[in-house]
Short mmCIF file of C-alpha atoms in Angstrom, two decimals:
data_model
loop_
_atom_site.label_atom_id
_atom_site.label_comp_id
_atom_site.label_asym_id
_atom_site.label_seq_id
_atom_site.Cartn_x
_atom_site.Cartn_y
_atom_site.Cartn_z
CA UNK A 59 33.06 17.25 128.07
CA UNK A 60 29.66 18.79 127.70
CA UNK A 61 29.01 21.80 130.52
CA UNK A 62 26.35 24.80 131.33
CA UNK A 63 28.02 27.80 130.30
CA UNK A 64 26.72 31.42 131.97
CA UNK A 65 27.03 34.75 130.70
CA UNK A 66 28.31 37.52 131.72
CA UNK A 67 30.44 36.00 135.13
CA UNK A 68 29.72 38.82 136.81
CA UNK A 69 26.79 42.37 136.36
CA UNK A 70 26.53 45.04 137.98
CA UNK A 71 23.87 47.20 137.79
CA UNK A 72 21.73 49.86 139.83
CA UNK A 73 19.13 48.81 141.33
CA UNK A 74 15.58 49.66 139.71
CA UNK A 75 17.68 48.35 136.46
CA UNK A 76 16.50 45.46 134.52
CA UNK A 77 18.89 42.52 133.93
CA UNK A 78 19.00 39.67 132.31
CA UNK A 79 21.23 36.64 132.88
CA UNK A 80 21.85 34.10 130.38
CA UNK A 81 23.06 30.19 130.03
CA UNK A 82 23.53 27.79 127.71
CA UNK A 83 22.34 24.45 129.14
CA UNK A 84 24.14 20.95 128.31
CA UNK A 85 22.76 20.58 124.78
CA UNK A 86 20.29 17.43 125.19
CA UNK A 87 19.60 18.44 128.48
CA UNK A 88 15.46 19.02 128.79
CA UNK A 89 14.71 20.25 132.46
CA UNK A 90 16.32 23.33 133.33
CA UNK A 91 16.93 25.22 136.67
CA UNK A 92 17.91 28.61 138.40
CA UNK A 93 19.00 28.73 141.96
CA UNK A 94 20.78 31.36 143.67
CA UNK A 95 23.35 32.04 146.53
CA UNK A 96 23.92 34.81 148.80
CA UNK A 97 27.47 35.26 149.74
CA UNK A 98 28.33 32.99 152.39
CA UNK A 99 24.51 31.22 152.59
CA UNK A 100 23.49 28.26 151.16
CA UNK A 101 21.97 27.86 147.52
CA UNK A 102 18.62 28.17 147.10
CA UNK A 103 16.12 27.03 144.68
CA UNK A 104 14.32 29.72 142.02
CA UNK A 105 12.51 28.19 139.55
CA UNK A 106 12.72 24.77 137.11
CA UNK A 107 11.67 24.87 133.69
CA UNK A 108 10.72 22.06 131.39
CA UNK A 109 8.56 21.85 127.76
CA UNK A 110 8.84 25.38 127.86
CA UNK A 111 7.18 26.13 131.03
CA UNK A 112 7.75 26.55 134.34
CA UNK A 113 7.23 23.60 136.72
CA UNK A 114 8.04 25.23 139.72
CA UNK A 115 9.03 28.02 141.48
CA UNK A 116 10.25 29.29 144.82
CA UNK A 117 9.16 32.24 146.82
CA UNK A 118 11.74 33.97 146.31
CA UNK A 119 10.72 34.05 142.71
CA UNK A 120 8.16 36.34 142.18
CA UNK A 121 6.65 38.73 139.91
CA UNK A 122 10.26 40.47 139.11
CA UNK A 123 11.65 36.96 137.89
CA UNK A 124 11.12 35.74 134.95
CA UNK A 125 12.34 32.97 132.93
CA UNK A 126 12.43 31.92 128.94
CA UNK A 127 14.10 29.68 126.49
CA UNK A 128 14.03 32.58 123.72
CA UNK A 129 15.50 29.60 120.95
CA UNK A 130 16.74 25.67 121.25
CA UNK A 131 20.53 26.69 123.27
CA UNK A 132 19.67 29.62 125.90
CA UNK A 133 17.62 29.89 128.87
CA UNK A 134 17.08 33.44 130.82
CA UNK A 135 16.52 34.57 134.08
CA UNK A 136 15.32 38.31 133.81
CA UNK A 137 14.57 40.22 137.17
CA UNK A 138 12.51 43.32 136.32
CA UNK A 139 13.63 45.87 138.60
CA UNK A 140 16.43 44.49 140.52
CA UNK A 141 16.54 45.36 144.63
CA UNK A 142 19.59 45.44 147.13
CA UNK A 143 18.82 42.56 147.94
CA UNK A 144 18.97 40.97 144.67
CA UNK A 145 22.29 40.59 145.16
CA UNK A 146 23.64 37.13 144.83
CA UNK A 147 25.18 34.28 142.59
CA UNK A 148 22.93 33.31 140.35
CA UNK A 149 24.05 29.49 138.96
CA UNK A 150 22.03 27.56 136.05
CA UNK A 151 21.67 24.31 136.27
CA UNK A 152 20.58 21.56 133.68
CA UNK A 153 19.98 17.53 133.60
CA UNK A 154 18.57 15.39 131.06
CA UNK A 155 15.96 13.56 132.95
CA UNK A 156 14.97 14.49 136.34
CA UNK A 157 14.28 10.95 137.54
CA UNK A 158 18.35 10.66 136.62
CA UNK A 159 18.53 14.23 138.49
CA UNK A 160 22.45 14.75 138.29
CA UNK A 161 21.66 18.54 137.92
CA UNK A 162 25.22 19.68 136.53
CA UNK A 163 25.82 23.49 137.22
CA UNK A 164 26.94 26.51 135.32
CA UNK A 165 30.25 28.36 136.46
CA UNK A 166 27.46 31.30 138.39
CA UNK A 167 26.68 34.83 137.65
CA UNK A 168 27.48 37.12 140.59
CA UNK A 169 25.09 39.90 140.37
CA UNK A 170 25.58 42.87 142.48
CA UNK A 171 23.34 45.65 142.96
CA UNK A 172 24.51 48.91 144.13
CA UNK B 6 9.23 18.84 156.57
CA UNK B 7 11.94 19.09 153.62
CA UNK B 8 15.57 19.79 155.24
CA UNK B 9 19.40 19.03 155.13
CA UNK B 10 21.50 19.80 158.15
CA UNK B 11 25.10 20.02 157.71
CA UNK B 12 25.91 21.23 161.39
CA UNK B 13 29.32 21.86 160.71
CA UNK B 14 30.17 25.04 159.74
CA UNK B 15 33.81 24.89 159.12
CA UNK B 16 36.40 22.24 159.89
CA UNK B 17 40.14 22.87 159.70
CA UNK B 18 42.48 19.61 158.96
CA UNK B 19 46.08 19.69 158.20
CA UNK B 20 47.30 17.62 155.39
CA UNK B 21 46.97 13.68 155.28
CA UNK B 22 44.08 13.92 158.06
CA UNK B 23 40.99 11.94 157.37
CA UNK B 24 37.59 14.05 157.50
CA UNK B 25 34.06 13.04 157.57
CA UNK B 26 31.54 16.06 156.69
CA UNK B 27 27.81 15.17 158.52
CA UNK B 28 24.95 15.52 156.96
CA UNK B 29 21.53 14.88 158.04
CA UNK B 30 18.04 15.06 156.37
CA UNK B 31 14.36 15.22 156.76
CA UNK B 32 12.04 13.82 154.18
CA UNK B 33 8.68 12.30 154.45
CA UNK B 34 8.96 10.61 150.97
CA UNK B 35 9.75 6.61 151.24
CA UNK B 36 11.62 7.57 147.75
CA UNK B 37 14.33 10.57 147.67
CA UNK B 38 17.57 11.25 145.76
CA UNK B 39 20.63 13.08 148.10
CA UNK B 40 23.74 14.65 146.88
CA UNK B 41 26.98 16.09 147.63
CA UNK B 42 28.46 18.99 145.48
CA UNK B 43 31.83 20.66 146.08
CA UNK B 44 32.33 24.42 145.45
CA UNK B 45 35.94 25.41 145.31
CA UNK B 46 37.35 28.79 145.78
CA UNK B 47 36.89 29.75 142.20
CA UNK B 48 32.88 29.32 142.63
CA UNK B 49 31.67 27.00 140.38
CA UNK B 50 29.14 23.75 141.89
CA UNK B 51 30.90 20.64 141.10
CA UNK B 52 28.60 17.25 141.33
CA UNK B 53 30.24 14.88 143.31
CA UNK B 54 27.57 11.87 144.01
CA UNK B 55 23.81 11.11 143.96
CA UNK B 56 22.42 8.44 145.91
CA UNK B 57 18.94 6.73 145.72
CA UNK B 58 16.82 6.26 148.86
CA UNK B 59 16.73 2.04 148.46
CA UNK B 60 20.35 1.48 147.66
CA UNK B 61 22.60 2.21 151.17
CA UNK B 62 24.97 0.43 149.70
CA UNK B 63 28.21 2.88 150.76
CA UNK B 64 30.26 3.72 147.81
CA UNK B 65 33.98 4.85 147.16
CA UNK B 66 35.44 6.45 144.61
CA UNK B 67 39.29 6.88 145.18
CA UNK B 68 39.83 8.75 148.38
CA UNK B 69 36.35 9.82 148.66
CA UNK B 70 33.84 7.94 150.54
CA UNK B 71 30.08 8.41 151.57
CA UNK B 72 28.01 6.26 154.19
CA UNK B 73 24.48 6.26 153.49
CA UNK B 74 22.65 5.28 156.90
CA UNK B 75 18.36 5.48 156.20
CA UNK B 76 18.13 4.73 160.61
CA UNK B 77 19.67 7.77 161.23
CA UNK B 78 18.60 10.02 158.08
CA UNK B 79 22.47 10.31 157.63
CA UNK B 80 24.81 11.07 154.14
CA UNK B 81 27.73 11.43 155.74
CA UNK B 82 31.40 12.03 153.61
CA UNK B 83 34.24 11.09 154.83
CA UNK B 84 37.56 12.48 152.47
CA UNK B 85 41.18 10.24 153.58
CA UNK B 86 44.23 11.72 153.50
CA UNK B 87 43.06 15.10 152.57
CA UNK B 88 44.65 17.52 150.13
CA UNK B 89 44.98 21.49 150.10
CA UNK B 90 43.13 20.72 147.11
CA UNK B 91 39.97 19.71 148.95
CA UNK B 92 39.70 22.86 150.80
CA UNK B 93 36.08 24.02 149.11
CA UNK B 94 32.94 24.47 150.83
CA UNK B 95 31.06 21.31 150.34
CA UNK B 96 27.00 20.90 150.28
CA UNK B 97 24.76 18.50 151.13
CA UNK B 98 21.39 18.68 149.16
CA UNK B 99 18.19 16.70 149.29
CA UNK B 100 15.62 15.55 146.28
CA UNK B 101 12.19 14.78 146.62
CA UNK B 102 10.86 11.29 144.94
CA UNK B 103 7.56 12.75 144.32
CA UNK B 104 9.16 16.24 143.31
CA UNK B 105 7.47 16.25 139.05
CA UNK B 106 10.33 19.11 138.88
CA UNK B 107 14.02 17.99 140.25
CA UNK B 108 14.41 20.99 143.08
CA UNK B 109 17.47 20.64 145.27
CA UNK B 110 17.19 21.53 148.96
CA UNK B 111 20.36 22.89 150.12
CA UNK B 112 21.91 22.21 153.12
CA UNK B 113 24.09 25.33 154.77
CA UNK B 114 27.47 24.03 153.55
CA UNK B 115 30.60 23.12 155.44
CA UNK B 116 33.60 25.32 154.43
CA UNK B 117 36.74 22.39 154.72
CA UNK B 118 39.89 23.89 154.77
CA UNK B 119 42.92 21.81 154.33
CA UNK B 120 45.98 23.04 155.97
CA UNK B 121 49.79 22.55 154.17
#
């Protein structure tokens, strides 16, 4: 069965450091998502990405976010100079059309800044 | 305003016991998708049901069951004869019809935890 996969399952980095996460979406997925979760909170919404754009975006993601779908298989979330408070699980999420909207999720990324 | 309520924070049942996990939502849309995904121990979001806005019809699926009630803004689950294998924090989420981009509003979660 088709699934999101994430790389790497878990960074840690200082903050001020760049990092980039990474997924591979389901492969004939087309609208692609980040959201994140703070240990113990509930998951929140980053940014959704479709035709090689960004459709929307959060709050939360601002200028240190960025996204990118550098070839046809991987999408990126890159945070510039990561913050304390950048620390989270970052999960990918993909589905094939959004009016069908079963958003299937990748396995997370916990990031943790020290 | 956009919001899912799952009031319950955690609920403890032991084995067998039947337990219904309340949601609640807030939408101004007449059209809107809701969902319930389970995260287990181990982390990952697993998709457990969508449901549109003009079908209530209830559904089951084995010993999972979800009442859809559009008077009281209400996706409530309802798991029979639990298993330690259900203990998972489970989350209510909301999508907008007129959302052009698919976002998922969260609710907080309820952590279940099935007792031997």
């Amino acid at each position: 069965e088709p699934e999101v996969t994430q790389t790497p399952s878990h960074q840690v980095t200082q903050m001020g450091q760049e990092v980039i996460l990474r997924c591979v979406p389901i492969s004939n997925h087309l609208y692609f998502y980040w959201y994140r979760q703070i240990l113990g909170q509930k998951v929140e919404f980053l940014v959704s990405f479709y035709n090689n754009e960004i459709s929307e975006k959060s709050e939360i993601f601002d200028d240190q976010f960025s996204v990118e779908r550098p070839d046809g298989s991987n999408f990126t979330l890159k945070i510039r100079s990561t913050k304390l408070e950048d620390s989270a699980m970052y999960f990918c999420a993909s589905s094939a059309r959004r009016e069908l909207n079963e958003q299937f999720f990748g396995p997370g990324t916990r990031l943790t800044v020290l | 305003a956009q919001k899912v309520t799952q009031a319950q924070t955690e609920i403890s049942v032991v084995e067998k016991e039947d337990v219904t996990l309340d949601c609640v939502y807030e939408t101004r849309d007449t059209t809107y998708y809701l969902f319930w995904y389970k995260q287990p121990p181990s982390g990952e979001l697993v998709f457990l049901i969508r449901r549109n806005s003009f079908d209530e019809q209830n559904e089951i699926s084995g010993r999972y069951s979800w009442n859809f009630q559009k008077s009281t803004s209400s996706f409530n689950f309802t798991i029979t004869a639990s298993q330690v294998v259900d203990s998972a924090v489970y989350f209510c989420a909301l999508r907008h019809g007129s959302s052009n981009t698919g976002k998922l509003i969260f609710g907080q979660g309820t952590t279940l935890q099935v007792k031997p």
